[in-house]
Short mmCIF file of C-alpha atoms and ligand atoms in Angstrom, two decimals:
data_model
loop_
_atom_site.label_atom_id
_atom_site.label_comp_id
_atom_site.label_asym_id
_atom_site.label_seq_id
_atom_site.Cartn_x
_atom_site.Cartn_y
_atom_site.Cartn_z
CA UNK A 1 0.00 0.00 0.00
CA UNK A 2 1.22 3.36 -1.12
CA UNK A 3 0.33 6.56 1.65
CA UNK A 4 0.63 9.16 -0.53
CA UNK A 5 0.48 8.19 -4.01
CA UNK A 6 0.77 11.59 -4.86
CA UNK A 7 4.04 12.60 -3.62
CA UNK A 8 5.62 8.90 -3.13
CA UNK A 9 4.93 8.35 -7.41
CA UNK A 10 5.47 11.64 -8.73
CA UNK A 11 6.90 12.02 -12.04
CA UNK A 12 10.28 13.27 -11.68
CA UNK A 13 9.74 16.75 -13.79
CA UNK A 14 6.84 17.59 -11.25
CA UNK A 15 8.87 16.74 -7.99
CA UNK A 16 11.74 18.52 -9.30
CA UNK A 17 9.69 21.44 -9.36
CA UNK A 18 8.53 20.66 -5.93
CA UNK A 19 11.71 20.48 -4.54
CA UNK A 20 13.47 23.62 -6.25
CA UNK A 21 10.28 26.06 -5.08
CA UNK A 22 10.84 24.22 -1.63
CA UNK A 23 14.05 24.80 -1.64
CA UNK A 24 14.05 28.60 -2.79
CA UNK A 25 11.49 28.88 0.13
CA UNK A 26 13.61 27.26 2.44
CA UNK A 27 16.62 29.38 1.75
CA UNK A 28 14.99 32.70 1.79
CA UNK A 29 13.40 31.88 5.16
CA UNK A 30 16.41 30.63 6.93
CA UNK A 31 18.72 33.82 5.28
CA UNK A 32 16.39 35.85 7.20
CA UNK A 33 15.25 34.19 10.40
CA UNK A 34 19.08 32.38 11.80
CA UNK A 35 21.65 34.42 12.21
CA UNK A 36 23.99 31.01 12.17
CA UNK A 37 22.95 30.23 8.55
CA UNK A 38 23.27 33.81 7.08
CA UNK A 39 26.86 33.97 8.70
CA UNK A 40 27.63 30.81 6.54
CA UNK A 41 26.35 31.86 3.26
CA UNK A 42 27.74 35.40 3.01
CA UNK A 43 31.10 33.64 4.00
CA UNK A 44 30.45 31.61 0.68
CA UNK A 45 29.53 34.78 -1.25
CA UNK A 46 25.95 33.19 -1.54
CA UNK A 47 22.30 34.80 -0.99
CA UNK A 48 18.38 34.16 -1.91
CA UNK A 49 18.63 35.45 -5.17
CA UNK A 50 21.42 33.07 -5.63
CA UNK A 51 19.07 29.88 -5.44
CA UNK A 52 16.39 29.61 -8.13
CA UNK A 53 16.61 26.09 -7.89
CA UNK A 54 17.28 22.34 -6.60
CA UNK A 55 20.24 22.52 -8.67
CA UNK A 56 21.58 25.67 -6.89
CA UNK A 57 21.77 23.42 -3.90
CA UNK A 58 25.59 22.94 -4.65
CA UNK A 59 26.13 26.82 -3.61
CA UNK A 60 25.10 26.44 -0.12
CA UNK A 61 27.33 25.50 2.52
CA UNK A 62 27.64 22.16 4.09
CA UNK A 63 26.34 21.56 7.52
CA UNK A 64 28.19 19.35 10.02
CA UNK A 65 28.12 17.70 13.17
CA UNK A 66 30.67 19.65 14.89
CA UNK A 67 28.45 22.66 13.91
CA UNK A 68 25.88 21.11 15.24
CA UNK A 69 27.15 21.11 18.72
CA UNK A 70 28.39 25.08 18.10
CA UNK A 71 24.47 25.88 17.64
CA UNK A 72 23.37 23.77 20.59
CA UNK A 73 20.82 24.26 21.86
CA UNK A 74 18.34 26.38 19.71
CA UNK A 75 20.32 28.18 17.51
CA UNK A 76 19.13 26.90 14.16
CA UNK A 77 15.55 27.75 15.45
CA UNK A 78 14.12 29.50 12.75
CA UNK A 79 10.28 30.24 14.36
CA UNK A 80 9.54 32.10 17.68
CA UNK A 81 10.48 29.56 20.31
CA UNK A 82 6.44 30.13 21.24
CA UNK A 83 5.78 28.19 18.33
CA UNK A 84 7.74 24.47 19.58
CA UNK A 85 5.75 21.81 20.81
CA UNK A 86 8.33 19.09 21.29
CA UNK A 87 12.02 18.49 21.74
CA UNK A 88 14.04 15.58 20.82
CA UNK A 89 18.00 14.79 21.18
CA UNK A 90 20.53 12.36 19.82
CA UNK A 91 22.33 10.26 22.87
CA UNK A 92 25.00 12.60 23.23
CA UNK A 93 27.01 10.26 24.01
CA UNK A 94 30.16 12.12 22.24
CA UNK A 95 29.87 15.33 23.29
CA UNK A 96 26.86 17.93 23.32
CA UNK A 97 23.51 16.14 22.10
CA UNK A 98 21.92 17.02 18.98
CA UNK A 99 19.20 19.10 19.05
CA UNK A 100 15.82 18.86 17.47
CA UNK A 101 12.83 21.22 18.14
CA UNK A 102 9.34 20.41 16.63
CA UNK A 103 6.56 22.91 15.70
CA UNK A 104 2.69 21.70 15.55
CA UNK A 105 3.29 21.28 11.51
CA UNK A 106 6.60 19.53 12.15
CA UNK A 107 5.12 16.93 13.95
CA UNK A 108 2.77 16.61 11.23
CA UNK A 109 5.64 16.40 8.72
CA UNK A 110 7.18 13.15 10.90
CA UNK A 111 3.84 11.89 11.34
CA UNK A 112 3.16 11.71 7.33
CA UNK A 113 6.71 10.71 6.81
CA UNK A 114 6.15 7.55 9.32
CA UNK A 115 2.83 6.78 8.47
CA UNK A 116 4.53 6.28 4.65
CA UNK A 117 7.27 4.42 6.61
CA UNK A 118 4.20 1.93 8.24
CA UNK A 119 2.40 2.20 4.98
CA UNK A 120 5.60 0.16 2.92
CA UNK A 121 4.26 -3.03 5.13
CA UNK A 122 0.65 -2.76 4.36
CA UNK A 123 -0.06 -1.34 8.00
CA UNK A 124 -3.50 -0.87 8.40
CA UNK A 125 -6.07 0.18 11.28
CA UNK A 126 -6.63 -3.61 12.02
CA UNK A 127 -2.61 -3.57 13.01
CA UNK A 128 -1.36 -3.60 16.58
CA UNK A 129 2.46 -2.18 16.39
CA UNK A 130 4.22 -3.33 19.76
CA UNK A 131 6.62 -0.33 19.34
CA UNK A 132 9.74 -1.18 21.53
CA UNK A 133 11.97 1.54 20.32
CA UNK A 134 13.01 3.73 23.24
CA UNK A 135 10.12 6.36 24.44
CA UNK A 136 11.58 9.67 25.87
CA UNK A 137 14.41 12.30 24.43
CA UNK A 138 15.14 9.76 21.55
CA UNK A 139 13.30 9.88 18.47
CA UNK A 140 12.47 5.84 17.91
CA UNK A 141 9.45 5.88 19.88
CA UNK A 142 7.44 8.82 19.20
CA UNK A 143 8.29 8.74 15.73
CA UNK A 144 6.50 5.25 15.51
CA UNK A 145 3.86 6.46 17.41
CA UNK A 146 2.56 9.41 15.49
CA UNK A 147 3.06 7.57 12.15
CA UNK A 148 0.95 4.45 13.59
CA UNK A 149 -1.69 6.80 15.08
CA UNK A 150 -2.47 8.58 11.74
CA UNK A 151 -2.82 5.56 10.03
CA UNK A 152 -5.04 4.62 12.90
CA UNK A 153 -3.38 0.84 14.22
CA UNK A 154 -2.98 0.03 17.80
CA UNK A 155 -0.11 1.35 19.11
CA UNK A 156 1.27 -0.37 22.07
CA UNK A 157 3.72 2.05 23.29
CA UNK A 158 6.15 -0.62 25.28
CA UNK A 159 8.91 1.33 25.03
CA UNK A 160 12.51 -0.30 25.31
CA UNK A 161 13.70 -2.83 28.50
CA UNK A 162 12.21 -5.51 30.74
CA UNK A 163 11.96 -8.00 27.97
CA UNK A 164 10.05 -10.66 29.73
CA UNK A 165 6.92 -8.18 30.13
CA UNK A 166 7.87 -7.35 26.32
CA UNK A 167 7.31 -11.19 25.67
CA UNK A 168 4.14 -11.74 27.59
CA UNK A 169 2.29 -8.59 25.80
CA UNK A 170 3.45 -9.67 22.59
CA UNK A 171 1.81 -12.88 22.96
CA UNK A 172 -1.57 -11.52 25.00
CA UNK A 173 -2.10 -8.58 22.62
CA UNK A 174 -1.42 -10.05 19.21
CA UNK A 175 0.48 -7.52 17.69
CA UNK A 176 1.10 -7.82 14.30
CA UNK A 177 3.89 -5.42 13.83
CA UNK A 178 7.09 -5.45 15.83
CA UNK A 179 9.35 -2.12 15.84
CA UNK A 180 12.77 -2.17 17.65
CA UNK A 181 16.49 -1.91 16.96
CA UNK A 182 18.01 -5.21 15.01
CA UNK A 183 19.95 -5.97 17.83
CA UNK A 184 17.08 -5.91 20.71
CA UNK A 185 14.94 -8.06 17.86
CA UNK A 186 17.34 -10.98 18.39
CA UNK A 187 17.27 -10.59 21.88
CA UNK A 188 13.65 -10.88 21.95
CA UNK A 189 13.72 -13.87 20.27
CA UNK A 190 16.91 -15.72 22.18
CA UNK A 191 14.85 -14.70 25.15
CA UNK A 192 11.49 -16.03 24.19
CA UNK A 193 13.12 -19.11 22.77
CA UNK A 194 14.46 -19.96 26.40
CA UNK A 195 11.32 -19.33 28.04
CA UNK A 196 9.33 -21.96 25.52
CA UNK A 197 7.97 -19.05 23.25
CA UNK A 198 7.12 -20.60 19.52
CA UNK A 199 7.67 -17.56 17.29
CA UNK A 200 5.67 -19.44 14.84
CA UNK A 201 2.66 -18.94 16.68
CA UNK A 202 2.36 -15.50 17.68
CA UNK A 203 0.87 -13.29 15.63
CA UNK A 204 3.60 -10.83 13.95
CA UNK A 205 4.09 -10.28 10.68
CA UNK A 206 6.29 -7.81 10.09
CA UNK A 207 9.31 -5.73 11.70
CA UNK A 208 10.56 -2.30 11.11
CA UNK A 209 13.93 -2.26 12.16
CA UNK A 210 16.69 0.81 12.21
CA UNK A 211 18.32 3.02 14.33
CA UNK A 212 21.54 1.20 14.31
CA UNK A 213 23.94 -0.95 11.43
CA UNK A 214 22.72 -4.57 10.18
CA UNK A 215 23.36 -6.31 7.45
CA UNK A 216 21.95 -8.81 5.22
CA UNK A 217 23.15 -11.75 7.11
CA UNK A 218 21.32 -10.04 10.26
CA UNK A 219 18.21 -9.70 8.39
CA UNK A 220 18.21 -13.29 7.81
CA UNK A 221 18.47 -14.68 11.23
CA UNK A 222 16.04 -11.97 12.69
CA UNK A 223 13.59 -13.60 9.65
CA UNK A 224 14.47 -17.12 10.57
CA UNK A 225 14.17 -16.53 14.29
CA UNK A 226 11.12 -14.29 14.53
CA UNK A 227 9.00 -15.62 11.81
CA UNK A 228 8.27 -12.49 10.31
CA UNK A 229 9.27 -10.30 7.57
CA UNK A 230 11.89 -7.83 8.05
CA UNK A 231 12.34 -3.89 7.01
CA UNK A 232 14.76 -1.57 7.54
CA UNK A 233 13.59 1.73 8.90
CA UNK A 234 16.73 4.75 8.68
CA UNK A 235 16.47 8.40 10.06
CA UNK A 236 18.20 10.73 12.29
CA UNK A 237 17.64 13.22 14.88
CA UNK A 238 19.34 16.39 12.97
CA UNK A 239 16.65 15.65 10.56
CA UNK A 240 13.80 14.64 12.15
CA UNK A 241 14.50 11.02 13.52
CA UNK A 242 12.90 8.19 11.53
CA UNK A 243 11.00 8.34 8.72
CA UNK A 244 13.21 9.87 6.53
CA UNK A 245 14.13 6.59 4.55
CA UNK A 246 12.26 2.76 4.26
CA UNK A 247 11.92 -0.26 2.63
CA UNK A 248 8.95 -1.23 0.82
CA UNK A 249 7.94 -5.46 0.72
CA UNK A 250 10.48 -5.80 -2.62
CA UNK A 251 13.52 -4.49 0.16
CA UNK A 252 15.36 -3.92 -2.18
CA UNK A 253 16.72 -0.15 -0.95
CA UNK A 254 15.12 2.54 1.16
CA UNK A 255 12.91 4.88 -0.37
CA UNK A 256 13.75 8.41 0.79
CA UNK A 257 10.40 10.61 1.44
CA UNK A 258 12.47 13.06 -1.22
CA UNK A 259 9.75 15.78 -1.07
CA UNK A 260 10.34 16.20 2.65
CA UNK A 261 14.29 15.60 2.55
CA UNK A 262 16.26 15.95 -0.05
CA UNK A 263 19.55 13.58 -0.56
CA UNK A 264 23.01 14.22 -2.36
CA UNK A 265 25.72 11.57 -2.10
CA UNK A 266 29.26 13.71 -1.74
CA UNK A 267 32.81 12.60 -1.41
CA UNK A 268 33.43 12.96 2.13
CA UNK A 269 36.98 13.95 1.08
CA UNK A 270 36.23 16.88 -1.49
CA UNK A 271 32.37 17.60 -1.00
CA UNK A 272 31.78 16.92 -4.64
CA UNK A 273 28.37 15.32 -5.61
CA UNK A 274 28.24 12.10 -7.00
CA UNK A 275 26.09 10.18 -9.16
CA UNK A 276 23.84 6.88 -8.90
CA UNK A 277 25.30 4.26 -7.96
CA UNK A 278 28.78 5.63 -6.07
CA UNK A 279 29.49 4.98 -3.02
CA UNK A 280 29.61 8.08 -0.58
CA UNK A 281 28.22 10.25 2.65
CA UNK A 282 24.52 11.21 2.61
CA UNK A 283 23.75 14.78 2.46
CA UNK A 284 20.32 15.67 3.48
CA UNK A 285 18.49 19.24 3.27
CA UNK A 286 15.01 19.62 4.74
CA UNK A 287 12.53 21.25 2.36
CA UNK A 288 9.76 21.72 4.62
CA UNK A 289 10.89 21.73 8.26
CA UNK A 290 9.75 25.31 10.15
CA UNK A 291 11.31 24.40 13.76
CA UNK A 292 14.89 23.47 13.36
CA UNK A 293 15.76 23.40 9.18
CA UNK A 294 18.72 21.92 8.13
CA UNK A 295 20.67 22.59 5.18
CA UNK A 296 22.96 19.92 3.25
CA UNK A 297 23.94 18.12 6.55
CA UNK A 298 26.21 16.13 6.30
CA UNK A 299 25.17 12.76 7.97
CA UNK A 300 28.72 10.97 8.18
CA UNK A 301 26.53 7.89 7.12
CA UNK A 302 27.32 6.02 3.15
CA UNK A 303 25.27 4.65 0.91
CA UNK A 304 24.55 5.04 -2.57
CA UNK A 305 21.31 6.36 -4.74
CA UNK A 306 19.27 4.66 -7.35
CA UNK A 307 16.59 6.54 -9.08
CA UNK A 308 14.77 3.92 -11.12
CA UNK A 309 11.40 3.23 -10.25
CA UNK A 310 10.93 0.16 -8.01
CA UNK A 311 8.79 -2.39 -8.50
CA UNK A 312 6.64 -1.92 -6.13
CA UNK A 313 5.22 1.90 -7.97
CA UNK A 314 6.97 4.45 -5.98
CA UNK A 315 9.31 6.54 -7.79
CA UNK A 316 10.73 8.08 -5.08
CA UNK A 317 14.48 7.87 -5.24
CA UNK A 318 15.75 4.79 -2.86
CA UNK A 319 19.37 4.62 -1.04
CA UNK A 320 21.49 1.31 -0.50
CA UNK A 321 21.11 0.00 3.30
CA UNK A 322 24.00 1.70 5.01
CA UNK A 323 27.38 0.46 4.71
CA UNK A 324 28.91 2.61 7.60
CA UNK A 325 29.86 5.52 8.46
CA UNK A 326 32.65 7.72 8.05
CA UNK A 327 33.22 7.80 11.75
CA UNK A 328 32.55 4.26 11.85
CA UNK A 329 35.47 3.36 9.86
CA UNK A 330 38.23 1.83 11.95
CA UNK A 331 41.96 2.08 10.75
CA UNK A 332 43.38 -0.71 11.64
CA UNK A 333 47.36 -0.44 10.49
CA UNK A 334 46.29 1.38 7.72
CA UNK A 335 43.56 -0.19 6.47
CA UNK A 336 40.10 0.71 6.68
CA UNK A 337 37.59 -1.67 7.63
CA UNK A 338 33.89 -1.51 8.65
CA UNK A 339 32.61 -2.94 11.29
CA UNK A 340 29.87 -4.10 8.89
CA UNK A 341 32.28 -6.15 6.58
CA UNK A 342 33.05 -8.06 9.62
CA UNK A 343 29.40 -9.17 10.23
CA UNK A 344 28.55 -10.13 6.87
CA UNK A 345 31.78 -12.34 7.32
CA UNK A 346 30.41 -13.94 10.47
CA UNK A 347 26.77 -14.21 10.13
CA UNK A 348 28.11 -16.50 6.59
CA UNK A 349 29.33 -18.84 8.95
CA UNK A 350 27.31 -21.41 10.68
CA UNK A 351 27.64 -21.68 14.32
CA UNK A 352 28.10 -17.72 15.05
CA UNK A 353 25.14 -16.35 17.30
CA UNK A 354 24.75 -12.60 15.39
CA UNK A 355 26.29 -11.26 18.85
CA UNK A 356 30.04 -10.09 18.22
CA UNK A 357 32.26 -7.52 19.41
CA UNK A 358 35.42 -5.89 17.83
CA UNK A 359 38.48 -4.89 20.67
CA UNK A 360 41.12 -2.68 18.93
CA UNK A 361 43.89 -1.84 21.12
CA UNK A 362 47.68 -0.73 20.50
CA UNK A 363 50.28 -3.19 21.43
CA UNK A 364 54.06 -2.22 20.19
CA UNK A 365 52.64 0.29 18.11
CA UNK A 366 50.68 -2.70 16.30
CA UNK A 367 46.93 -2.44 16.16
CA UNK A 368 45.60 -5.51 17.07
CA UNK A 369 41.99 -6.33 16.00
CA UNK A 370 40.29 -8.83 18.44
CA UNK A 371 36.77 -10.22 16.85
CA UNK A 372 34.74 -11.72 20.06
CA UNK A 373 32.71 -14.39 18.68
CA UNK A 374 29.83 -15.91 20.45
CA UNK A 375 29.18 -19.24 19.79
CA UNK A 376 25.72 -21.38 19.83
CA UNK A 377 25.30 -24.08 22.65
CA UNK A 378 25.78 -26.84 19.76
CA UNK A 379 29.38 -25.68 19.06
CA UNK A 380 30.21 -24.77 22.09
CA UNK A 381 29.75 -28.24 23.36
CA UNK A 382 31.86 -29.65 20.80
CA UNK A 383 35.39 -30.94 20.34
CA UNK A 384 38.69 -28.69 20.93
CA UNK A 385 39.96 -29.75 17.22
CA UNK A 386 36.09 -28.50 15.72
CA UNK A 387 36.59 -25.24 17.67
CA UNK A 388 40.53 -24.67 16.16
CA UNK A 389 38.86 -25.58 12.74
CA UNK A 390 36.21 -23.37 13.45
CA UNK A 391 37.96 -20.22 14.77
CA UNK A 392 40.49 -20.83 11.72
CA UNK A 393 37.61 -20.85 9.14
CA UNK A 394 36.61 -17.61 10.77
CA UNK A 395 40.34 -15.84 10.30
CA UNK A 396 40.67 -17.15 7.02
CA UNK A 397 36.81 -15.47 5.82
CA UNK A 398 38.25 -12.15 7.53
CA UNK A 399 41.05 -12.28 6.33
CA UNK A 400 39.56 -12.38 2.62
CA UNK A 401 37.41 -9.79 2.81
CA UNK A 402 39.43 -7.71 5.24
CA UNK A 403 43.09 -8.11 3.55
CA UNK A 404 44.10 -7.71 7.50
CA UNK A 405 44.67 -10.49 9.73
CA UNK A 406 42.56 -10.74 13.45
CA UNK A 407 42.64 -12.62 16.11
CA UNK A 408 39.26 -14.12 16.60
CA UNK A 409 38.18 -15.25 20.01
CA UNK A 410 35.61 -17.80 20.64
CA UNK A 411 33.28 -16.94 23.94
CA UNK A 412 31.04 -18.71 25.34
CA UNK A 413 26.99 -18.24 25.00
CA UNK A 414 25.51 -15.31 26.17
CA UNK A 415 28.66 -13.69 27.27
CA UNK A 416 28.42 -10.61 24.70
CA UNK A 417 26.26 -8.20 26.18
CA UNK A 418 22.62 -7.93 24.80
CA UNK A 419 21.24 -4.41 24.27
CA UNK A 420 17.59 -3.06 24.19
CA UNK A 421 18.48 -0.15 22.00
CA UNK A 422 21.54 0.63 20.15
CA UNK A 423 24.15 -2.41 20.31
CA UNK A 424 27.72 -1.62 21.18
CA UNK A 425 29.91 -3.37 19.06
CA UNK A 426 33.56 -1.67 18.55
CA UNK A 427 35.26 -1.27 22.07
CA UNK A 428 38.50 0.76 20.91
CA UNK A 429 40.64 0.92 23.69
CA UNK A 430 43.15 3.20 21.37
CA UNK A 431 41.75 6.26 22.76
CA UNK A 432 41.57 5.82 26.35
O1 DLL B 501 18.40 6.34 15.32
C1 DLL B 501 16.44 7.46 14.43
C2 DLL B 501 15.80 6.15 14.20
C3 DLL B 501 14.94 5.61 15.16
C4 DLL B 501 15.99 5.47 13.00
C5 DLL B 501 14.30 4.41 14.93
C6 DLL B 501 15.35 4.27 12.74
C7 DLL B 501 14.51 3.75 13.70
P1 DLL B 501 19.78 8.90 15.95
O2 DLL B 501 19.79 8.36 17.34
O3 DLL B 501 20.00 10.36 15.76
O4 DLL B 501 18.40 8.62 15.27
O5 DLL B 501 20.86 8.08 15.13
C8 DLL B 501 21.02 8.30 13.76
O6 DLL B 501 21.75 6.01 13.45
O7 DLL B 501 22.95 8.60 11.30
C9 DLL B 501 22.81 6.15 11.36
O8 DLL B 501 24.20 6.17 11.52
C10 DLL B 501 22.16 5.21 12.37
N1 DLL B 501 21.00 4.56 11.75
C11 DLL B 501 19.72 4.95 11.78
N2 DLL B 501 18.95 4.08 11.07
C12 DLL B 501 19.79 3.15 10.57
C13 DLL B 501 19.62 2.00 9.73
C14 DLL B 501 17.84 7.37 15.06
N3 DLL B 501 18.43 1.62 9.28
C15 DLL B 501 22.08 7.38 13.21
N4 DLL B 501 20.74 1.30 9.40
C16 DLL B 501 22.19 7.50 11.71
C17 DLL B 501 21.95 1.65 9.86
C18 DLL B 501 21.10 3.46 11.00
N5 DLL B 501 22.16 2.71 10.66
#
């Protein structure tokens, strides 16, 4: 089912013109009403009359995170602060949280871009979402919430944590949609499975899943293990949280609500746009945001566009599932590697639990790469000379797609920490 046919299937000449009067409107408003954003563009010799279209994008200046923290906390506010409604942040968890500040029509904004977001899985008012994405400051929850109430399902707004309770409701209530990181959706089922809980028979169908990297390998075991189908979800805080990006039932990329956020793929090293199909960091403007707009920002995440029409009727222009971030990228001697290269490795292999973590620390002025692998009770029970075989098979499939050599550790089950939001994975003891 498509939400809005309208805007989701637009021929491109007509959303081109959408975009380029959003954009001019956009522009002109923020030139006059933030101080921070007319600084920038008279520094690049660039004003209104500059931008007479989404091609002129290229003139405007690039927004970052570290600017992001220099306008904390309501400096990009571009409407009388009279006018918010809501606040949401990022974790923070590096330094000053990101800001986001909501007016009455941004809400609305989210609340059509989730409700497209829902729509991809045929979610319907005879739908029960058990939404177990964190409730509170971060944007998982409520960003669910209002999408799911517009289309009218049952929202059951569980929130993240006691898992057990998460279980029992999930069963009782019959939900048909589950939303929740990747990570907590395995943990879900590991627990379930230990307390006698047939996946087969409860009810969902479907789960919308984001907020943090997975992989194709992940997808599968969430798919084998839950008995349902499942989607990935992407957004972020500086831009409104989720909803920006989603699979439809073909998932076969993310279609980007392009009316309501407009993406460029860049070289993160020159800031030059690239085309379809290259590799590179998503750049993302919002056209229609009044609270806290935000020009070409430059997410740190890569991907790459496509903008043929997907099967399933929307023409709206779809990225790649992530493949990391800039910041994400570890150097280990000199090579970079993604922590999500390493889980496609190890979700290939049978035997690995999709519960890893990656230690880099410094020894001799060596970087050493440690790749914590849990293993399933089956394996673990087995012979020393399976295990050497095992952990060798696991070096040798790194070491192919790595070019780098680790040293991969077996652990025992259960002995990687589970998470109920965002999963830690890369402990890099480099910087302490
Ligand atoms: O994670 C918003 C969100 C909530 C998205 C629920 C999806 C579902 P932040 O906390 O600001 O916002 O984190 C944003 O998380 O820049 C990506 O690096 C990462 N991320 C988000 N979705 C995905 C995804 C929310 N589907 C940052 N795949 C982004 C991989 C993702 N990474």
């Amino acid at each position: 089912m498509i939400w809005n046919p309208h805007y989701e299937s637009m021929e491109r000449e007509k959303l081109t013109k959408i975009q380029s009067d959003r954009l001019c409107e956009l522009v002109d408003r923020v030139y006059r009403k933030v101080p921070f954003y007319r600084k920038r563009m008279k520094e690049m010799g660039v004003s209104p009359a500059g931008i007479n279209g989404i091609a002129d994008i290229v003139k405007l200046p690039f927004l970052t995170k570290d600017d992001m923290r220099e306008v904390y906390p309501f400096k990009l506010l571009a409407v009388d602060p009279i006018d918010i409604v809501e606040v949401h942040t990022s974790s923070g968890t590096t330094g000053k949280p990101v800001v986001d500040a909501y007016t009455r029509q941004d809400i609305s904004i989210w609340s059509e871009a989730m409700a497209r977001t829902l729509a991809m899985c045929d979610t319907t008012r005879t739908d029960s979402v058990h939404n177990a994405y964190g409730y509170g400051l971060f944007t998982g929850g409520l960003g669910v919430h209002y999408g799911a109430r517009l289309i009218g399902a049952n929202v059951i707004p569980i929130s993240g944590g006691n898992t057990s309770r998460q279980l029992a409701i999930l069963q009782d209530f019959k939900s048909t949609i589950l939303t929740c990181t990747p990570s907590y959706s395995l943990y879900l089922a590991e627990a379930g499975r230990e307390q006698g809980i047939d996946f087969k028979k409860l009810s969902l169908r479907v789960g919308l899943f984001g907020a943090e990297p997975w992989s194709e390998g992940m997808r599968k075991e969430i798919e084998a293990k839950l008995y349902l189908k499942a989607l990935d979800i992407y957004g972020l805080t500086e831009i409104i949280g989720p909803g920006v990006a989603s699979e439809c039932e073909y998932q076969d990329g993310l279609h980007i609500c392009e009316d309501l956020f407009y993406p460029e793929i860049i070289d993160p090293k020159t800031g030059e746009v690239l085309p379809d199909g290259k590799e590179g960091e998503l750049v993302i403007t919002t056209l229609t945001k009044q609270g806290t707009p935000v020009l070409r920002y430059r997410t740190r995440d890569i991907t790459y566009l496509n903008h043929e029409t997907c099967r399933c009727g929307r023409t709206a222009v779809r990225m790649h599932r992530l493949l990391g971030r800039t910041d994400d990228m570890l150097i280990i001697r000199g090579v970079n590697v993604f922590p999500s290269q390493i889980e496609e490795v190890l979700l290939r292999i049978e035997g690995v639990e999709p519960h890893y973590q990656l230690i880099i620390d410094r020894q001799e002025q060596l970087d050493i790469l440690e790749v914590r692998v849990e293993m399933n009770e089956q394996l673990f029970s087995d012979e020393i000379k399976n295990l050497e075989r095992f952990e060798s098979e696991i070096s040798q499939g790194l070491y192919a797609a790595l070019g780098i050599h680790t040293r991969v550790k077996l652990v025992e089950p259960k002995t990687i920490p589970r998470s109920e939001g965002k999963a830690k994975r890369v402990i890099d003891k480099r910087q302490l």
